[in-house]
Short mmCIF file of C-alpha atoms (C1' of nucleotides) in Angstrom, two decimals:
data_model
loop_
_atom_site.label_atom_id
_atom_site.label_comp_id
_atom_site.label_asym_id
_atom_site.label_seq_id
_atom_site.Cartn_x
_atom_site.Cartn_y
_atom_site.Cartn_z
CA MET A 9 -42.81 34.23 35.28
CA THR A 10 -42.28 37.96 35.32
CA GLU A 11 -44.91 38.19 32.60
CA ASP A 12 -47.38 36.33 34.81
CA LEU A 13 -46.83 38.88 37.53
CA VAL A 14 -47.36 41.79 35.20
CA LEU A 15 -50.46 40.14 33.79
CA GLY A 16 -51.68 39.43 37.29
CA ARG A 17 -51.55 43.03 38.27
CA GLN A 18 -53.14 44.07 35.01
CA VAL A 19 -56.13 41.86 35.76
CA CYS A 20 -56.43 43.51 39.15
CA PHE A 21 -56.26 46.94 37.63
CA ALA A 22 -58.67 45.90 34.86
CA LEU A 23 -61.14 44.83 37.51
CA TYR A 24 -60.75 48.08 39.41
CA ALA A 25 -61.05 50.19 36.25
CA ALA A 26 -64.01 48.25 34.87
CA SER A 27 -65.88 48.53 38.14
CA ARG A 28 -65.45 52.29 38.20
CA ALA A 29 -66.30 52.60 34.52
CA LEU A 30 -69.54 50.74 35.08
CA THR A 31 -70.58 52.96 37.97
CA ASP A 32 -69.87 55.87 35.61
CA VAL A 33 -72.58 54.40 33.39
CA TYR A 34 -74.98 54.05 36.29
CA ARG A 35 -74.37 57.52 37.74
CA PRO A 36 -76.31 59.72 35.30
CA ILE A 37 -79.12 57.17 35.07
CA LEU A 38 -79.48 56.76 38.83
CA ASP A 39 -79.08 60.47 39.32
CA GLU A 40 -82.44 60.95 37.55
CA HIS A 41 -83.90 59.25 40.63
CA GLY A 42 -81.57 60.88 43.16
CA LEU A 43 -79.81 57.61 43.93
CA THR A 44 -76.21 56.45 44.16
CA TYR A 45 -75.11 53.02 42.99
CA PRO A 46 -74.83 51.46 46.49
CA GLN A 47 -78.23 52.90 47.38
CA TYR A 48 -79.65 51.31 44.21
CA LEU A 49 -78.12 47.96 45.22
CA VAL A 50 -79.84 48.15 48.61
CA LEU A 51 -83.16 48.82 46.89
CA LEU A 52 -82.59 45.88 44.53
CA VAL A 53 -82.17 43.55 47.51
CA LEU A 54 -85.30 44.94 49.18
CA TRP A 55 -87.32 44.67 45.95
CA GLU A 56 -86.23 41.04 45.61
CA HIS A 57 -87.55 40.29 49.08
CA ASP A 58 -90.68 42.20 48.28
CA ASP A 59 -92.64 42.73 51.45
CA ASP A 60 -90.28 41.10 53.92
CA ALA A 61 -88.38 43.71 55.87
CA LEU A 62 -84.68 42.86 56.18
CA THR A 63 -82.33 43.55 59.05
CA VAL A 64 -79.24 45.67 58.50
CA SER A 65 -77.11 42.52 58.88
CA ALA A 66 -79.11 40.65 56.24
CA LEU A 67 -78.62 43.51 53.81
CA GLY A 68 -74.95 43.54 54.70
CA ALA A 69 -74.63 39.81 54.04
CA ALA A 70 -76.28 40.18 50.64
CA LEU A 71 -74.08 43.08 49.58
CA ARG A 72 -70.99 42.26 51.65
CA LEU A 73 -71.13 45.62 53.38
CA ASP A 74 -70.88 46.29 57.11
CA SER A 75 -72.98 48.48 59.37
CA GLY A 76 -70.37 51.23 59.17
CA THR A 77 -71.25 51.63 55.50
CA LEU A 78 -74.94 50.74 55.65
CA SER A 79 -76.06 52.78 58.66
CA PRO A 80 -75.48 56.22 57.14
CA LEU A 81 -76.58 55.00 53.70
CA LEU A 82 -79.89 53.71 55.09
CA LYS A 83 -80.36 56.96 56.97
CA ARG A 84 -80.14 58.81 53.65
CA LEU A 85 -82.59 56.41 52.00
CA GLU A 86 -84.95 56.99 54.92
CA ALA A 87 -84.54 60.76 54.61
CA ALA A 88 -85.44 60.36 50.91
CA GLY A 89 -88.65 58.60 51.97
CA LEU A 90 -87.81 55.30 50.27
CA VAL A 91 -87.33 53.04 53.30
CA VAL A 92 -88.31 52.92 56.97
CA ARG A 93 -86.12 51.63 59.79
CA THR A 94 -87.78 50.16 62.85
CA ARG A 95 -86.29 48.46 65.91
CA SER A 96 -87.40 44.85 66.05
CA ALA A 97 -89.83 44.23 68.89
CA ALA A 98 -88.64 40.64 69.29
CA ASP A 99 -84.95 41.59 69.45
CA GLU A 100 -84.19 45.17 70.32
CA ARG A 101 -80.71 44.87 68.84
CA ARG A 102 -82.04 44.44 65.32
CA VAL A 103 -83.26 47.15 62.99
CA GLU A 104 -85.65 46.11 60.24
CA VAL A 105 -85.47 47.93 56.96
CA GLY A 106 -88.64 47.98 54.89
CA LEU A 107 -89.82 49.75 51.76
CA THR A 108 -92.23 52.67 51.82
CA GLY A 109 -94.89 53.14 49.15
CA ARG A 110 -92.54 55.47 47.34
CA GLY A 111 -89.75 52.90 47.59
CA ARG A 112 -91.96 50.20 46.12
CA ALA A 113 -93.26 52.50 43.39
CA LEU A 114 -89.72 53.34 42.33
CA ARG A 115 -89.27 49.73 41.24
CA GLU A 116 -91.59 50.15 38.26
CA ARG A 117 -90.08 53.47 37.28
CA MET A 118 -86.57 51.95 37.24
CA GLY A 119 -87.45 48.84 35.25
CA ASP A 120 -85.45 49.93 32.23
CA VAL A 121 -82.22 50.68 34.14
CA PRO A 122 -80.54 47.26 33.65
CA ARG A 123 -81.24 47.32 29.91
CA ARG A 124 -79.88 50.84 29.53
CA VAL A 125 -76.73 49.95 31.46
CA GLY A 126 -76.28 46.55 29.80
CA SER A 127 -76.27 48.02 26.33
CA ALA A 128 -73.45 50.37 27.30
CA THR A 129 -71.10 47.46 28.09
CA GLY A 130 -71.18 46.22 24.50
CA LEU A 131 -70.98 42.58 25.63
CA THR A 132 -72.92 39.64 24.22
CA GLU A 133 -75.13 37.59 26.48
CA ALA A 134 -72.66 34.70 26.37
CA GLU A 135 -69.86 36.98 27.50
CA LEU A 136 -72.00 38.34 30.32
CA VAL A 137 -72.67 34.79 31.50
CA PHE A 138 -69.01 33.89 31.33
CA LEU A 139 -67.92 37.09 33.06
CA HIS A 140 -70.47 36.58 35.78
CA GLY A 141 -69.21 33.04 36.38
CA ILE A 142 -65.56 34.00 36.68
CA LEU A 143 -66.20 37.03 38.88
CA THR A 144 -68.48 35.16 41.25
CA ARG A 145 -65.90 32.40 41.54
CA VAL A 146 -63.11 34.90 42.28
CA THR A 147 -65.18 36.59 44.96
CA GLU A 148 -66.08 33.30 46.59
CA THR A 149 -62.57 31.91 46.43
CA ILE A 150 -61.29 35.01 48.14
CA HIS A 151 -63.88 34.93 50.87
CA ARG A 152 -63.38 31.22 51.50
CA HIS A 153 -59.64 31.92 51.66
CA LYS A 154 -60.22 34.62 54.23
CA GLU A 155 -62.28 32.55 56.61
CA GLN A 156 -59.43 30.09 57.11
CA MET B 10 -86.03 39.09 28.68
CA THR B 11 -86.60 39.64 32.35
CA GLU B 12 -83.91 37.07 33.00
CA ASP B 13 -81.46 39.06 30.89
CA LEU B 14 -82.12 42.10 33.01
CA VAL B 15 -81.60 40.24 36.25
CA LEU B 16 -78.43 38.69 34.90
CA GLY B 17 -77.28 42.07 33.72
CA ARG B 18 -77.50 43.54 37.14
CA GLN B 19 -75.88 40.48 38.65
CA VAL B 20 -72.87 40.98 36.41
CA CYS B 21 -72.65 44.58 37.57
CA PHE B 22 -72.87 43.52 41.19
CA ALA B 23 -70.40 40.68 40.57
CA LEU B 24 -67.94 43.21 39.20
CA TYR B 25 -68.44 45.54 42.16
CA ALA B 26 -68.13 42.69 44.66
CA ALA B 27 -65.10 41.12 42.99
CA SER B 28 -63.30 44.44 42.86
CA ARG B 29 -63.82 44.98 46.59
CA ALA B 30 -62.90 41.38 47.39
CA LEU B 31 -59.64 41.77 45.52
CA THR B 32 -58.68 44.93 47.35
CA ASP B 33 -59.41 42.98 50.54
CA VAL B 34 -56.63 40.63 49.43
CA TYR B 35 -54.28 43.52 48.73
CA ARG B 36 -55.00 45.40 51.95
CA PRO B 37 -53.03 43.32 54.49
CA ILE B 38 -50.16 42.80 52.03
CA LEU B 39 -49.88 46.48 51.13
CA ASP B 40 -50.36 47.45 54.73
CA GLU B 41 -46.99 45.84 55.49
CA HIS B 42 -45.55 48.69 53.43
CA GLY B 43 -47.94 51.36 54.68
CA LEU B 44 -49.66 51.67 51.31
CA THR B 45 -53.26 51.66 50.08
CA TYR B 46 -54.26 50.04 46.80
CA PRO B 47 -54.60 53.29 44.81
CA GLN B 48 -51.23 54.43 46.18
CA TYR B 49 -49.73 51.12 45.03
CA LEU B 50 -51.21 51.65 41.56
CA VAL B 51 -49.56 55.07 41.34
CA LEU B 52 -46.21 53.53 42.27
CA LEU B 53 -46.68 50.77 39.64
CA VAL B 54 -47.13 53.42 36.95
CA LEU B 55 -44.08 55.34 38.15
CA TRP B 56 -41.97 52.15 38.32
CA GLU B 57 -42.99 51.31 34.74
CA HIS B 58 -41.75 54.70 33.57
CA ASP B 59 -38.61 54.28 35.62
CA ASP B 60 -36.74 57.53 35.77
CA ASP B 61 -39.13 59.69 33.79
CA ALA B 62 -41.11 61.90 36.10
CA LEU B 63 -44.79 62.01 35.17
CA THR B 64 -47.22 64.89 35.44
CA VAL B 65 -50.32 64.54 37.58
CA SER B 66 -52.41 64.46 34.38
CA ALA B 67 -50.32 61.67 32.89
CA LEU B 68 -50.81 59.60 36.04
CA GLY B 69 -54.49 60.40 35.88
CA ALA B 70 -54.74 59.27 32.27
CA ALA B 71 -53.01 55.98 33.11
CA LEU B 72 -55.25 55.24 36.09
CA ARG B 73 -58.36 57.13 34.96
CA LEU B 74 -58.32 59.28 38.07
CA ASP B 75 -58.66 63.07 38.26
CA SER B 76 -56.65 65.64 40.16
CA GLY B 77 -59.29 65.73 42.88
CA THR B 78 -58.35 62.18 43.76
CA LEU B 79 -54.65 62.29 42.91
CA SER B 80 -53.61 65.56 44.55
CA PRO B 81 -54.23 64.47 48.16
CA LEU B 82 -53.04 60.93 47.40
CA LEU B 83 -49.74 62.21 46.01
CA LYS B 84 -49.38 64.51 48.98
CA ARG B 85 -49.56 61.44 51.25
CA LEU B 86 -47.03 59.56 49.11
CA GLU B 87 -44.74 62.59 49.34
CA ALA B 88 -45.21 62.76 53.12
CA ALA B 89 -44.23 59.06 53.21
CA GLY B 90 -41.02 59.96 51.39
CA LEU B 91 -41.76 57.82 48.31
CA VAL B 92 -42.25 60.53 45.68
CA VAL B 93 -41.35 64.17 45.09
CA ARG B 94 -43.56 66.74 43.42
CA THR B 95 -41.95 69.62 41.58
CA ARG B 96 -43.44 72.41 39.50
CA SER B 97 -42.31 72.12 35.90
CA ALA B 98 -39.94 74.93 34.93
CA ALA B 99 -41.10 74.83 31.31
CA ASP B 100 -44.79 75.01 32.18
CA GLU B 101 -45.61 76.31 35.62
CA ARG B 102 -49.06 74.74 35.48
CA ARG B 103 -47.65 71.22 35.52
CA VAL B 104 -46.42 69.28 38.53
CA GLU B 105 -43.97 66.47 37.87
CA VAL B 106 -44.11 63.45 40.11
CA GLY B 107 -40.89 61.48 40.47
CA LEU B 108 -39.66 58.63 42.65
CA THR B 109 -37.32 59.12 45.59
CA GLY B 110 -34.60 56.60 46.42
CA ARG B 111 -36.96 55.06 48.94
CA GLY B 112 -39.70 54.90 46.31
CA ARG B 113 -37.42 53.14 43.86
CA ALA B 114 -36.12 50.76 46.52
CA LEU B 115 -39.65 49.74 47.43
CA ARG B 116 -40.03 48.18 44.00
CA GLU B 117 -37.64 45.34 44.84
CA ARG B 118 -39.20 44.76 48.24
CA MET B 119 -42.66 44.44 46.69
CA GLY B 120 -41.70 42.08 43.88
CA ASP B 121 -43.66 39.18 45.34
CA VAL B 122 -46.92 41.10 45.79
CA PRO B 123 -48.52 40.14 42.45
CA ARG B 124 -47.75 36.46 42.99
CA ARG B 125 -49.19 36.50 46.51
CA VAL B 126 -52.35 38.23 45.33
CA GLY B 127 -52.70 36.13 42.17
CA SER B 128 -52.68 32.88 44.10
CA ALA B 129 -55.55 34.11 46.26
CA THR B 130 -57.85 34.47 43.24
CA GLY B 131 -57.69 30.74 42.47
CA LEU B 132 -57.84 31.38 38.72
CA THR B 133 -55.81 29.62 36.05
CA GLU B 134 -53.60 31.62 33.75
CA ALA B 135 -56.01 31.08 30.86
CA GLU B 136 -58.87 32.44 32.92
CA LEU B 137 -56.81 35.47 33.92
CA VAL B 138 -56.08 36.17 30.25
CA PHE B 139 -59.75 35.82 29.34
CA LEU B 140 -60.92 37.93 32.25
CA HIS B 141 -58.41 40.62 31.42
CA GLY B 142 -59.60 40.70 27.82
CA ILE B 143 -63.27 41.06 28.67
CA LEU B 144 -62.75 43.64 31.39
CA THR B 145 -60.48 45.79 29.27
CA ARG B 146 -63.00 45.67 26.45
CA VAL B 147 -65.84 46.68 28.77
CA THR B 148 -63.87 49.60 30.13
CA GLU B 149 -62.92 50.79 26.67
CA THR B 150 -66.39 50.39 25.24
CA ILE B 151 -67.78 52.47 28.07
CA HIS B 152 -65.24 55.23 27.67
CA ARG B 153 -65.66 55.34 23.91
CA HIS B 154 -69.40 55.54 24.48
CA LYS B 155 -68.94 58.45 26.83
CA GLU B 156 -66.89 60.58 24.50
CA GLN B 157 -69.69 60.71 21.93
"C1'" DG C 25 -81.82 35.27 88.82
"C1'" DC C 26 -77.14 36.63 87.47
"C1'" DC C 27 -73.19 37.24 84.93
"C1'" DC C 28 -70.34 36.92 80.80
"C1'" DG C 29 -69.46 36.35 76.26
"C1'" DA C 30 -71.54 37.17 71.92
"C1'" DT C 31 -74.30 39.88 68.83
"C1'" DG C 32 -76.41 43.95 66.08
"C1'" DA C 33 -76.33 48.56 65.07
"C1'" DG C 34 -74.21 52.85 65.27
"C1'" DT C 35 -70.11 56.23 65.61
"C1'" DT C 36 -65.51 57.99 64.54
"C1'" DG C 37 -61.59 58.54 61.71
"C1'" DT C 38 -59.04 57.76 57.34
"C1'" DG C 39 -58.74 57.43 52.49
"C1'" DC C 40 -60.53 57.10 48.13
"C1'" DA C 41 -63.80 58.81 43.98
"C1'" DC C 42 -66.03 62.36 41.82
"C1'" DA C 43 -68.56 66.78 40.89
"C1'" DA C 44 -68.09 71.57 40.98
"C1'" DC C 45 -65.32 75.19 41.66
"C1'" DT C 46 -60.96 78.23 42.17
"C1'" DT C 47 -56.48 79.85 40.85
"C1'" DG C 48 -52.72 80.63 38.14
"C1'" DA C 49 -50.29 79.77 33.73
"C1'" DT C 50 -50.42 79.32 28.86
"C1'" DT C 51 -52.04 79.51 24.11
"C1'" DG C 52 -53.98 81.30 20.17
"C1'" DC C 53 -56.62 84.55 17.64
"C1'" DG C 54 -57.72 89.09 16.07
"C1'" DC D 25 -49.54 93.02 21.43
"C1'" DG D 26 -53.74 92.05 24.18
"C1'" DC D 27 -56.97 89.27 25.95
"C1'" DA D 28 -60.30 85.56 25.94
"C1'" DA D 29 -60.53 80.67 26.02
"C1'" DT D 30 -58.20 76.83 27.59
"C1'" DC D 31 -55.64 74.07 30.58
"C1'" DA D 32 -53.23 71.94 34.95
"C1'" DA D 33 -53.47 71.35 39.61
"C1'" DG D 34 -55.58 72.02 43.78
"C1'" DT D 35 -59.74 72.75 47.01
"C1'" DT D 36 -64.33 71.82 48.85
"C1'" DG D 37 -68.22 69.03 49.70
"C1'" DT D 38 -70.68 64.53 49.43
"C1'" DG D 39 -70.88 59.69 49.71
"C1'" DC D 40 -69.02 55.34 49.96
"C1'" DA D 41 -65.72 51.50 52.24
"C1'" DC D 42 -63.54 49.84 56.08
"C1'" DA D 43 -61.12 49.51 60.64
"C1'" DA D 44 -61.71 50.17 65.36
"C1'" DC D 45 -64.55 51.26 68.72
"C1'" DT D 46 -68.90 52.00 71.77
"C1'" DC D 47 -73.22 50.64 73.58
"C1'" DA D 48 -77.30 48.25 74.35
"C1'" DT D 49 -79.34 43.85 74.08
"C1'" DC D 50 -79.59 39.00 74.10
"C1'" DG D 51 -78.54 34.04 75.37
"C1'" DG D 52 -76.50 30.28 77.85
"C1'" DG D 53 -74.33 28.30 81.93
"C1'" DC D 54 -74.07 28.38 86.68
#
DNA sequence: GCCCGATGAGTTGTGCACAACTTGATTGCG
DNA sequence: CGCAATCAAGTTGTGCACAACTCATCGGGC
């Protein structure tokens, strides 16, 4: 019983530590392109949707981040010339975030990033699949829990 | 090949998202005691070492945090009356962080926190063990990698 | 057409994380 | 001994995260 509790908190700490360790791996690699990890995540979402501009809310839903985090982040990406933000004509409340030429071009230049990061984890493909499954389930369980 | 890369980044995002989701679970529970998650982690380390005061560096080694993060955090814990910071007499460079009576007493009052959080993850004990193993290995692989 | 609740983005304030730097204490080597 | 290199903690500056809030816009019901 007590052991469960100790283990439970160790898993939480392990998650927290692993997450920070992984961004440590990303940092020097992304720094070559002047990006932070959350900025890179935003670009990944935009690259996936190719030429469709996304609203700030849509980006937030994909990354589970709110406008308080995204607004200043997107402003920095715009200042870097990677994205453009335009008020939607149809709905003046919305802001559409689209890639610039530079933002699209960056995709090719960063093609090797996942491989470089993946090799640093030292995990097999099977372990990555398993890890992904558990983590996604945890995240979803928590968010389902929260909405009730 | 391409699929590996996509999966690789999904695992990274899954880790990032799961870590934030879990602190979302902690937040309201810890808020009852006026604590943040990193502050709670510091107290866990101090509780484990019971009556031995720890230096800021020792805390940092346990949590993989540097003085830039810990110094202001410890100041807030001291302001809350949970810890005391005293310059070491033997080595004036060191600062020893010890628990106050209130800090020790909090341990009993927070005994149910791990159970409450653990149940929110929806994982079995076996999955928690597995997850812990993988995550710890990832973190250690990365840090070993870095020191070379 | 008008209002009222809801919605989307942005702002403000707090607290991590981390890099780069400062300051003061200590250690070890010649 | 003397002093240079090292070390521990703290400070400063940047960029997330997130809560709480503002503000403008939109949509539905009357």
